[in-house]
JSON list of C-alpha atoms in Angstrom, two decimals:
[
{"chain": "A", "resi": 101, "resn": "UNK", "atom": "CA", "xyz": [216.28, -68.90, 152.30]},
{"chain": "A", "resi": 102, "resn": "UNK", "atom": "CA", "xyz": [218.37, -67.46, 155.35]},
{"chain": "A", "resi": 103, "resn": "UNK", "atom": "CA", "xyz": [217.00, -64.22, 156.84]},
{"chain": "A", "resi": 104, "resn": "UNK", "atom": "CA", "xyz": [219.76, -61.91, 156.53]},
{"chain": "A", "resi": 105, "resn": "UNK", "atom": "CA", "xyz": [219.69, -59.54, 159.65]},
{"chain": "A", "resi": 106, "resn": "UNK", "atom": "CA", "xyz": [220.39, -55.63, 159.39]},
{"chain": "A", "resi": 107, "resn": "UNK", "atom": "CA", "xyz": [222.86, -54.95, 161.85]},
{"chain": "A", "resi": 108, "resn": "UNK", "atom": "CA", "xyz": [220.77, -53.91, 165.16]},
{"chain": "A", "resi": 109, "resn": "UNK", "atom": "CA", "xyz": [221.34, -49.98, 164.69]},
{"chain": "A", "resi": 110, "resn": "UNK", "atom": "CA", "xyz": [219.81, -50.12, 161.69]},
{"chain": "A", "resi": 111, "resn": "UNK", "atom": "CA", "xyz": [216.53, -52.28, 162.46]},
{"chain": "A", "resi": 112, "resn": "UNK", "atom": "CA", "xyz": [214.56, -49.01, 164.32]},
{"chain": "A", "resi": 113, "resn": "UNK", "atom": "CA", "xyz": [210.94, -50.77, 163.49]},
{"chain": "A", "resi": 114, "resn": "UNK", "atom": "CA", "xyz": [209.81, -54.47, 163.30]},
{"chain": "A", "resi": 115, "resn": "UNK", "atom": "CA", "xyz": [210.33, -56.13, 160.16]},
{"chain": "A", "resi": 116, "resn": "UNK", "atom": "CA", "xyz": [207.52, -58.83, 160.10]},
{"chain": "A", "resi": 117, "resn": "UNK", "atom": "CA", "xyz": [207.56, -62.20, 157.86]},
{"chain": "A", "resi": 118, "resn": "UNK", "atom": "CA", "xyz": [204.50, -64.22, 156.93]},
{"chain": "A", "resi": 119, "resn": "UNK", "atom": "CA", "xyz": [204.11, -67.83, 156.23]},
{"chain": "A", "resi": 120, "resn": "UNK", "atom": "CA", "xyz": [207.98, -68.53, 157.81]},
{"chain": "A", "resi": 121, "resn": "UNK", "atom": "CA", "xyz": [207.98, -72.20, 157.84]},
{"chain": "A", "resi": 122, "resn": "UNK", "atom": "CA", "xyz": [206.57, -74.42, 155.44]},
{"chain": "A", "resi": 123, "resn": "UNK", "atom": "CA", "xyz": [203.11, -76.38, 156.11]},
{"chain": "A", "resi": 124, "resn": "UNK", "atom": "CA", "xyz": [204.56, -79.25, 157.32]},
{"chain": "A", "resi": 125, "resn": "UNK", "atom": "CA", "xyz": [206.62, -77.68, 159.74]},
{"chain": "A", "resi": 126, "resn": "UNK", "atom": "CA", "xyz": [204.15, -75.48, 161.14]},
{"chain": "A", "resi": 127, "resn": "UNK", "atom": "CA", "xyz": [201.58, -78.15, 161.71]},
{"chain": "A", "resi": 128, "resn": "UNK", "atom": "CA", "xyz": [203.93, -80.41, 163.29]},
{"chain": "A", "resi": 129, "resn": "UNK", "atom": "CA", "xyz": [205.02, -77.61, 166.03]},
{"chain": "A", "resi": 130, "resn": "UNK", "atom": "CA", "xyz": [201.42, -76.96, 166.40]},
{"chain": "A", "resi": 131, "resn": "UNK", "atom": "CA", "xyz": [200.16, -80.74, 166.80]},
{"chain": "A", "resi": 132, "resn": "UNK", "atom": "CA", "xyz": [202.72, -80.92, 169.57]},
{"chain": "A", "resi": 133, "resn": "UNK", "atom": "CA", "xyz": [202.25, -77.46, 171.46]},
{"chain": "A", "resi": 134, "resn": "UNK", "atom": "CA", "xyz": [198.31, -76.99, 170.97]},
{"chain": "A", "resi": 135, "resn": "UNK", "atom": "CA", "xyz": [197.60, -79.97, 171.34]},
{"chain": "A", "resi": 136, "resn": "UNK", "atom": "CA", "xyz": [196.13, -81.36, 174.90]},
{"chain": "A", "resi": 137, "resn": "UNK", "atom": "CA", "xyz": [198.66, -82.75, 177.40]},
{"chain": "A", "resi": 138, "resn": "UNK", "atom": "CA", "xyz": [201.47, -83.49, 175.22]},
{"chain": "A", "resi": 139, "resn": "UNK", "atom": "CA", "xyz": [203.76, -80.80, 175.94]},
{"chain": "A", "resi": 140, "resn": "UNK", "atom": "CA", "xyz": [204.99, -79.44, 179.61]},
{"chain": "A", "resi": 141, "resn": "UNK", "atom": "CA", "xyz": [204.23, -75.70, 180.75]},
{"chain": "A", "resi": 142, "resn": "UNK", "atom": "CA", "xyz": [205.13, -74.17, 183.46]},
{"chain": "A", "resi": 143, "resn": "UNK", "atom": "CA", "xyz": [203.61, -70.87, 185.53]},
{"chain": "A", "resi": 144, "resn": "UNK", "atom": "CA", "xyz": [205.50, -67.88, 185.40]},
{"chain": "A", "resi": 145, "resn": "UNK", "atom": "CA", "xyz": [203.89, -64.73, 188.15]},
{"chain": "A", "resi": 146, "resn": "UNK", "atom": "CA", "xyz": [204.49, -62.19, 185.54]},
{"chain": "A", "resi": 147, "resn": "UNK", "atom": "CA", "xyz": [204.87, -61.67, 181.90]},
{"chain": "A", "resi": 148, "resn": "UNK", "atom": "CA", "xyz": [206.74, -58.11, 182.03]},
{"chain": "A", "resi": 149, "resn": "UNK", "atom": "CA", "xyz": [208.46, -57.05, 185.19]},
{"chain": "A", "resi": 150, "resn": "UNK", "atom": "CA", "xyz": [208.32, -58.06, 188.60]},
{"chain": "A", "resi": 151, "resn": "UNK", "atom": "CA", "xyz": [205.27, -56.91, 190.42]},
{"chain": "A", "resi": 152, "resn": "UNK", "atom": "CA", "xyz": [202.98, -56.32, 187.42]},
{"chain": "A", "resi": 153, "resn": "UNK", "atom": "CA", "xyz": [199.96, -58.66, 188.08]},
{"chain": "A", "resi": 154, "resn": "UNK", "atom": "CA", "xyz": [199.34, -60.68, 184.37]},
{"chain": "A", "resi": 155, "resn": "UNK", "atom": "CA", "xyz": [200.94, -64.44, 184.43]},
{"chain": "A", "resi": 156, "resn": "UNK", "atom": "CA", "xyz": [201.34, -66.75, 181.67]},
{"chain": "A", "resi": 157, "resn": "UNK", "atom": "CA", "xyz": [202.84, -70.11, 181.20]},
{"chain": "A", "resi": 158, "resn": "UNK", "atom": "CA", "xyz": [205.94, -71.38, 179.67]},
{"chain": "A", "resi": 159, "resn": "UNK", "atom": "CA", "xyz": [208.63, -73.82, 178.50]},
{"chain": "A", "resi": 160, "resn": "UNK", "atom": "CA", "xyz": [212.24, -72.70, 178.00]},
{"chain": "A", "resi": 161, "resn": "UNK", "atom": "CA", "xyz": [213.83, -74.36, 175.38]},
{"chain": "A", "resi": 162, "resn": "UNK", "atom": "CA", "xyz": [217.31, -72.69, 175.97]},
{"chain": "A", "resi": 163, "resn": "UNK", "atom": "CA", "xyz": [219.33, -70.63, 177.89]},
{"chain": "A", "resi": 164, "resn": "UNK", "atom": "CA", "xyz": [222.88, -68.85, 178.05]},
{"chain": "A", "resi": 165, "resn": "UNK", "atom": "CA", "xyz": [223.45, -70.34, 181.76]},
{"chain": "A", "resi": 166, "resn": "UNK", "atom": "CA", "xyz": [222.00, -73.65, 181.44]},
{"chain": "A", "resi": 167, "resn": "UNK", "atom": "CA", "xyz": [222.32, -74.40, 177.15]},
{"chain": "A", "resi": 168, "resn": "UNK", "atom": "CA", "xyz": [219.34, -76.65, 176.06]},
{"chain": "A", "resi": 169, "resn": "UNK", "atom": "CA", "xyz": [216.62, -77.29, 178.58]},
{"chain": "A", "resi": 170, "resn": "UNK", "atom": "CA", "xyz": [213.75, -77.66, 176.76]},
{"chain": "A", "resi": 171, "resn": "UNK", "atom": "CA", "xyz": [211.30, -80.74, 175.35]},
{"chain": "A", "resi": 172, "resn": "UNK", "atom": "CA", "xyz": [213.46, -82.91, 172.65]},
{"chain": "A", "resi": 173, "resn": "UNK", "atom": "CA", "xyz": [210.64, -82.77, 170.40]},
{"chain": "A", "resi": 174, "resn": "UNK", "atom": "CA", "xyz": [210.49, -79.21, 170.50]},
{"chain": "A", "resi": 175, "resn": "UNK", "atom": "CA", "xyz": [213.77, -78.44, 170.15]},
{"chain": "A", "resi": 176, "resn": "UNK", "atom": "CA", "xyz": [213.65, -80.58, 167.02]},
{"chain": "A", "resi": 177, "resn": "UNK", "atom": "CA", "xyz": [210.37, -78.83, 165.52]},
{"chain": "A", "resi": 178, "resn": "UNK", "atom": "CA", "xyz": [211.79, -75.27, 165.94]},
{"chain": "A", "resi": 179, "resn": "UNK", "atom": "CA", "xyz": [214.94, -76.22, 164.23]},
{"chain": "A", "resi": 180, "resn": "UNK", "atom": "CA", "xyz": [213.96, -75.19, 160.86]},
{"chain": "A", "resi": 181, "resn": "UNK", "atom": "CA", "xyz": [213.11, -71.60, 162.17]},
{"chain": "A", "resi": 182, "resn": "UNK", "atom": "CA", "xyz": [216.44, -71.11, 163.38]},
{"chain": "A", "resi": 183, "resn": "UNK", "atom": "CA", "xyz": [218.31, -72.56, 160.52]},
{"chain": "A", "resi": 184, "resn": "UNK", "atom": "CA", "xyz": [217.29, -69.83, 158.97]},
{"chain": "A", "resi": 185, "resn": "UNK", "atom": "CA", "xyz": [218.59, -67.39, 160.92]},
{"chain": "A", "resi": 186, "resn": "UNK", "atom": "CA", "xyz": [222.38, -65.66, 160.95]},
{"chain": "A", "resi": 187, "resn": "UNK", "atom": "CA", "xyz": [222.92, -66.56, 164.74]},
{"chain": "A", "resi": 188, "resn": "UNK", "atom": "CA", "xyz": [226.70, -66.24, 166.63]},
{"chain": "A", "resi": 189, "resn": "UNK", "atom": "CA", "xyz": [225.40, -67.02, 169.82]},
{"chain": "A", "resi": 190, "resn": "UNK", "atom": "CA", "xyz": [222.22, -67.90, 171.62]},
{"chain": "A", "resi": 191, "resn": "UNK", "atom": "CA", "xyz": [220.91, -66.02, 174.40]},
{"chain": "A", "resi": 192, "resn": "UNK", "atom": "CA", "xyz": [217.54, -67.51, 175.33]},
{"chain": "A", "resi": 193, "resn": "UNK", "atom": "CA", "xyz": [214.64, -69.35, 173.29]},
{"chain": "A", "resi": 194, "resn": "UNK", "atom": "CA", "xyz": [211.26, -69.63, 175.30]},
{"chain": "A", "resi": 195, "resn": "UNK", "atom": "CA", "xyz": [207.85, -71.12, 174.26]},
{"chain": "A", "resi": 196, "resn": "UNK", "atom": "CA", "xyz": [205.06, -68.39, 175.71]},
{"chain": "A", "resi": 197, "resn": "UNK", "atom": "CA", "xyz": [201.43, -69.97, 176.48]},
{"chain": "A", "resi": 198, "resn": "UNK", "atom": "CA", "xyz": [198.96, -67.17, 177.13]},
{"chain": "A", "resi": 199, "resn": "UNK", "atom": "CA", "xyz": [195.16, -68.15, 178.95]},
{"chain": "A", "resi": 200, "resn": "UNK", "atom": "CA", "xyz": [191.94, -66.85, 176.79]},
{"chain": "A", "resi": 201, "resn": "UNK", "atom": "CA", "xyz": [190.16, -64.23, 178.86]},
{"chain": "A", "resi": 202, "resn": "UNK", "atom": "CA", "xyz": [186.80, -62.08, 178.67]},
{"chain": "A", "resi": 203, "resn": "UNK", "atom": "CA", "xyz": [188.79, -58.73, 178.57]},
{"chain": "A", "resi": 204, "resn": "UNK", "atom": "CA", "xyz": [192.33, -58.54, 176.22]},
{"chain": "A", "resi": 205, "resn": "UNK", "atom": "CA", "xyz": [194.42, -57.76, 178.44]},
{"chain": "A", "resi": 206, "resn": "UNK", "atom": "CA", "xyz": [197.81, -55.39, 177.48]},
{"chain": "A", "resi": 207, "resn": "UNK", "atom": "CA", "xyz": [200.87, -57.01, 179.47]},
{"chain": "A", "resi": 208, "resn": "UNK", "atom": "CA", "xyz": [203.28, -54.31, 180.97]},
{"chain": "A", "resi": 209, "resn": "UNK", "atom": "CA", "xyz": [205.74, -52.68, 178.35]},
{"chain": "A", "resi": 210, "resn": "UNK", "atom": "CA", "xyz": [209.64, -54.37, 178.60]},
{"chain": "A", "resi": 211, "resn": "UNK", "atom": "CA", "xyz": [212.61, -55.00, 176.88]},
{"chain": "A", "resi": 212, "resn": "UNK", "atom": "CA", "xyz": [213.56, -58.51, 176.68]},
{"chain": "A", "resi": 213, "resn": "UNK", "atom": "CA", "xyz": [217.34, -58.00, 178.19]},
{"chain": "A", "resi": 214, "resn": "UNK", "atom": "CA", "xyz": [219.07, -54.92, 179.31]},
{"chain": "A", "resi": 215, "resn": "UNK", "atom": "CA", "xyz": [221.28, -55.40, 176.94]},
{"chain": "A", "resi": 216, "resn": "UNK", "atom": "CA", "xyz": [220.99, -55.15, 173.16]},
{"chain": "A", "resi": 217, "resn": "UNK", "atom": "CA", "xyz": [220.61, -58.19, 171.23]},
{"chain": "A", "resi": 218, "resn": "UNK", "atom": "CA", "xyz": [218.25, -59.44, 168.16]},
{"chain": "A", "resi": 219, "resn": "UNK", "atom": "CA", "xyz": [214.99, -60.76, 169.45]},
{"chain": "A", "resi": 220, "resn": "UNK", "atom": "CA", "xyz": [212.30, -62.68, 167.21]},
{"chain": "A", "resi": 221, "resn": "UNK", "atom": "CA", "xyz": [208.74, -63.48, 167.91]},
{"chain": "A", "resi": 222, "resn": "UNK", "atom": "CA", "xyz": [207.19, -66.48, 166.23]},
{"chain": "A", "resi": 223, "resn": "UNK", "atom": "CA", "xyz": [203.42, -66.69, 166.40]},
{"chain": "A", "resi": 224, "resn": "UNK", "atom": "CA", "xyz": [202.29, -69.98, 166.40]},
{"chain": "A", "resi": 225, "resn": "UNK", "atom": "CA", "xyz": [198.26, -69.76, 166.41]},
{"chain": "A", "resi": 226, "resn": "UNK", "atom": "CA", "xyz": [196.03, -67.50, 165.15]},
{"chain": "A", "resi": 227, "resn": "UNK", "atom": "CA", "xyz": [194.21, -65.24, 167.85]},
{"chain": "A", "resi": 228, "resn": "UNK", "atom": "CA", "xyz": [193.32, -61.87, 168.62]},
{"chain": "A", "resi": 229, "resn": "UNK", "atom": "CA", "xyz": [196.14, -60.96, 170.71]},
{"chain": "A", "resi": 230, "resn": "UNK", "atom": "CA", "xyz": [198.99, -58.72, 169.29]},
{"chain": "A", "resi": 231, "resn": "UNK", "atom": "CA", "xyz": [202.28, -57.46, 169.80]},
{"chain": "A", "resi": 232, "resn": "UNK", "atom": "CA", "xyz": [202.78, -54.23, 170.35]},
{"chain": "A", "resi": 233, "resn": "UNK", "atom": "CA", "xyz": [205.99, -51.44, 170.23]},
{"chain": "A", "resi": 234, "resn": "UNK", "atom": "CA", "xyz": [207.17, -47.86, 171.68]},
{"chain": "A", "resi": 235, "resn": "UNK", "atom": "CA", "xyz": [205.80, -46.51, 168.14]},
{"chain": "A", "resi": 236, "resn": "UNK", "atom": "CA", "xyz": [202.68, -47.74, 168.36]},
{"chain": "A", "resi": 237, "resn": "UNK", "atom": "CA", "xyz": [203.67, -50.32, 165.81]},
{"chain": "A", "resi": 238, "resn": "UNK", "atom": "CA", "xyz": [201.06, -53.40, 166.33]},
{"chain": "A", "resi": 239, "resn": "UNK", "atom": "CA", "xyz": [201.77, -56.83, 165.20]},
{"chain": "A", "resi": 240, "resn": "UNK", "atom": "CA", "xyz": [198.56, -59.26, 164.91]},
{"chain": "A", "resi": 241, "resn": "UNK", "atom": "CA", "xyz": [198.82, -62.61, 165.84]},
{"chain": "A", "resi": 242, "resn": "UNK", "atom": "CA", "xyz": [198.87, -64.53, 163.02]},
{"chain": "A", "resi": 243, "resn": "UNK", "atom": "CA", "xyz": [199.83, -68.40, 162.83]},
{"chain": "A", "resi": 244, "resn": "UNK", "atom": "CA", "xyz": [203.35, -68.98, 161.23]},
{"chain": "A", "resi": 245, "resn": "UNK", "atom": "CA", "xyz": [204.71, -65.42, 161.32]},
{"chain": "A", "resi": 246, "resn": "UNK", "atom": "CA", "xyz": [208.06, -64.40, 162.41]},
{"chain": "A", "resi": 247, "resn": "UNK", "atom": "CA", "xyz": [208.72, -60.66, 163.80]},
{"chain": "A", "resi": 248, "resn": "UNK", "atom": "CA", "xyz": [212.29, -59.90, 163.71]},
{"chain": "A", "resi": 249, "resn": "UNK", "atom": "CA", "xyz": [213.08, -56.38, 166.24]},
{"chain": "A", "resi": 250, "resn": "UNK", "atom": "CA", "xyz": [216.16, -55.24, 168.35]},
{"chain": "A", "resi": 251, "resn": "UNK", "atom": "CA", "xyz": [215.26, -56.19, 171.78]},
{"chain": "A", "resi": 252, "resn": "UNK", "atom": "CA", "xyz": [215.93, -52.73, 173.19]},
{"chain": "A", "resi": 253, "resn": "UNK", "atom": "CA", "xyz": [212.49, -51.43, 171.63]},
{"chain": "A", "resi": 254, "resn": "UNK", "atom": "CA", "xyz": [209.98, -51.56, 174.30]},
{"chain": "A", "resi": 255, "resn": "UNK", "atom": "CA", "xyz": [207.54, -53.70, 173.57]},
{"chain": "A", "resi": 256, "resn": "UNK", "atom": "CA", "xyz": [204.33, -55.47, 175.32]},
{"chain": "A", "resi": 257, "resn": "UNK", "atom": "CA", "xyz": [201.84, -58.42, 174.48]},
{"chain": "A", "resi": 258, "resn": "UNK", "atom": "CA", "xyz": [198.69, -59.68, 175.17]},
{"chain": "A", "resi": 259, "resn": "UNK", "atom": "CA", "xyz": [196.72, -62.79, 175.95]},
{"chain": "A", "resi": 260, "resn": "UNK", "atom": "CA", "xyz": [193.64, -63.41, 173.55]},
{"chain": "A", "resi": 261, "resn": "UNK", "atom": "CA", "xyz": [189.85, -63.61, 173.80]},
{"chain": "A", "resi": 262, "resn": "UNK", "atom": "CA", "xyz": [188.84, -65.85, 171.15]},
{"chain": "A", "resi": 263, "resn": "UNK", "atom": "CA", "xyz": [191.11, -68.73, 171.22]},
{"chain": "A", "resi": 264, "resn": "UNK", "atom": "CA", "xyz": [191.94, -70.88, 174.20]},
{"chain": "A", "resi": 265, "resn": "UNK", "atom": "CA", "xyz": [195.45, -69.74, 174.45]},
{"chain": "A", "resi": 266, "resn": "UNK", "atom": "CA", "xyz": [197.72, -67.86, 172.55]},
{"chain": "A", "resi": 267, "resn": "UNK", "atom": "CA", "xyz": [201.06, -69.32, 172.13]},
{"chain": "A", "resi": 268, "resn": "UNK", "atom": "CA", "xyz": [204.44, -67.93, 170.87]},
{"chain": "A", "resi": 269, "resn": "UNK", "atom": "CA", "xyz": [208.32, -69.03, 170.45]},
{"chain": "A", "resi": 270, "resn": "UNK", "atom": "CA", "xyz": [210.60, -66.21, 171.58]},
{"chain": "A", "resi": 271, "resn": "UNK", "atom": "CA", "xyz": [214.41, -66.11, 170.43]},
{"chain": "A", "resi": 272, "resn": "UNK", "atom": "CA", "xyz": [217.09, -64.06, 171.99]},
{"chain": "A", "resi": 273, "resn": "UNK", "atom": "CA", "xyz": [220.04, -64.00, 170.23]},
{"chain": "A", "resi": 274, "resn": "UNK", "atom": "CA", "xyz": [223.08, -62.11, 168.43]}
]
């Protein structure tokens, strides 16, 4: 089943969806992104805006400039997620790897461009980091979900405490 986007004026909150891939699918991308050494990451300084001091790690799969960058594999295991999606054009598709820390910490709020596009958040792992927007809406990290939100609603994550990373798949797109 395709997810049928609202056109972007009319999505003003989140609209979440649970269990988005099958089992198979899910525990394939998992096996190959949780799973030690197998896939590349890469350090980024900051997670929101220049300057803030949080970093995480990450693998770009695509990008408008550049077109597919990303891990072969990868590129193959998130297929299914975005053949089900109504997509004219790609803008950006990035794999976000979070570090476990004592304290959650609450990345700086952002948009994703400075332009508006659709944006989608796919949680890979289960952990107790979230996802969280302007109207206090809070998304829990929960394996195999899909958040679907115009990318002009600010927005801010976190990393987790009780997992060794939190990981999720970021689209960009119209």
């Amino acid at each position: 089943m395709k997810f049928e986007p609202k056109p972007l004026n009319m999505l003003p909150e989140p609209i979440v969806d649970k269990n988005f891939l099958n089992q198979e699918e899910h525990k394939n991308l998992c096996d190959l992104l949780l799973s030690d050494g197998k896939f590349p990451i890469y350090y980024n300084s900051s997670v929101g805006y220049d300057g803030d001091k949080d970093f995480y790690f990450v693998h770009n799969i695509f990008t408008a400039e550049r077109g597919w960058v990303g891990d072969q594999s990868a590129i193959e295991l998130i297929r299914p997620i975005l053949n089900k999606f109504d997509i004219k054009a790609l803008i950006r598709i990035k794999i976000n790897f979070y570090s476990k820390t004592e304290k959650l910490v609450k990345h700086s709020q952002h948009t994703d461009f400075n332009f508006e596009c659709k944006s989608a958040l796919f949680y890979v792992n289960d952990n107790d980091g979230y996802t969280s927007f302007s109207d206090e809406t809070k998304i829990p990290s929960k394996a195999n979900t899909l958040v679907h939100f115009n990318s002009q609603i600010p927005h801010h994550s976190t990393n987790c405490t009780d997992k060794d990373l939190r990981c999720t798949i970021n689209f960009n797109y119209f």
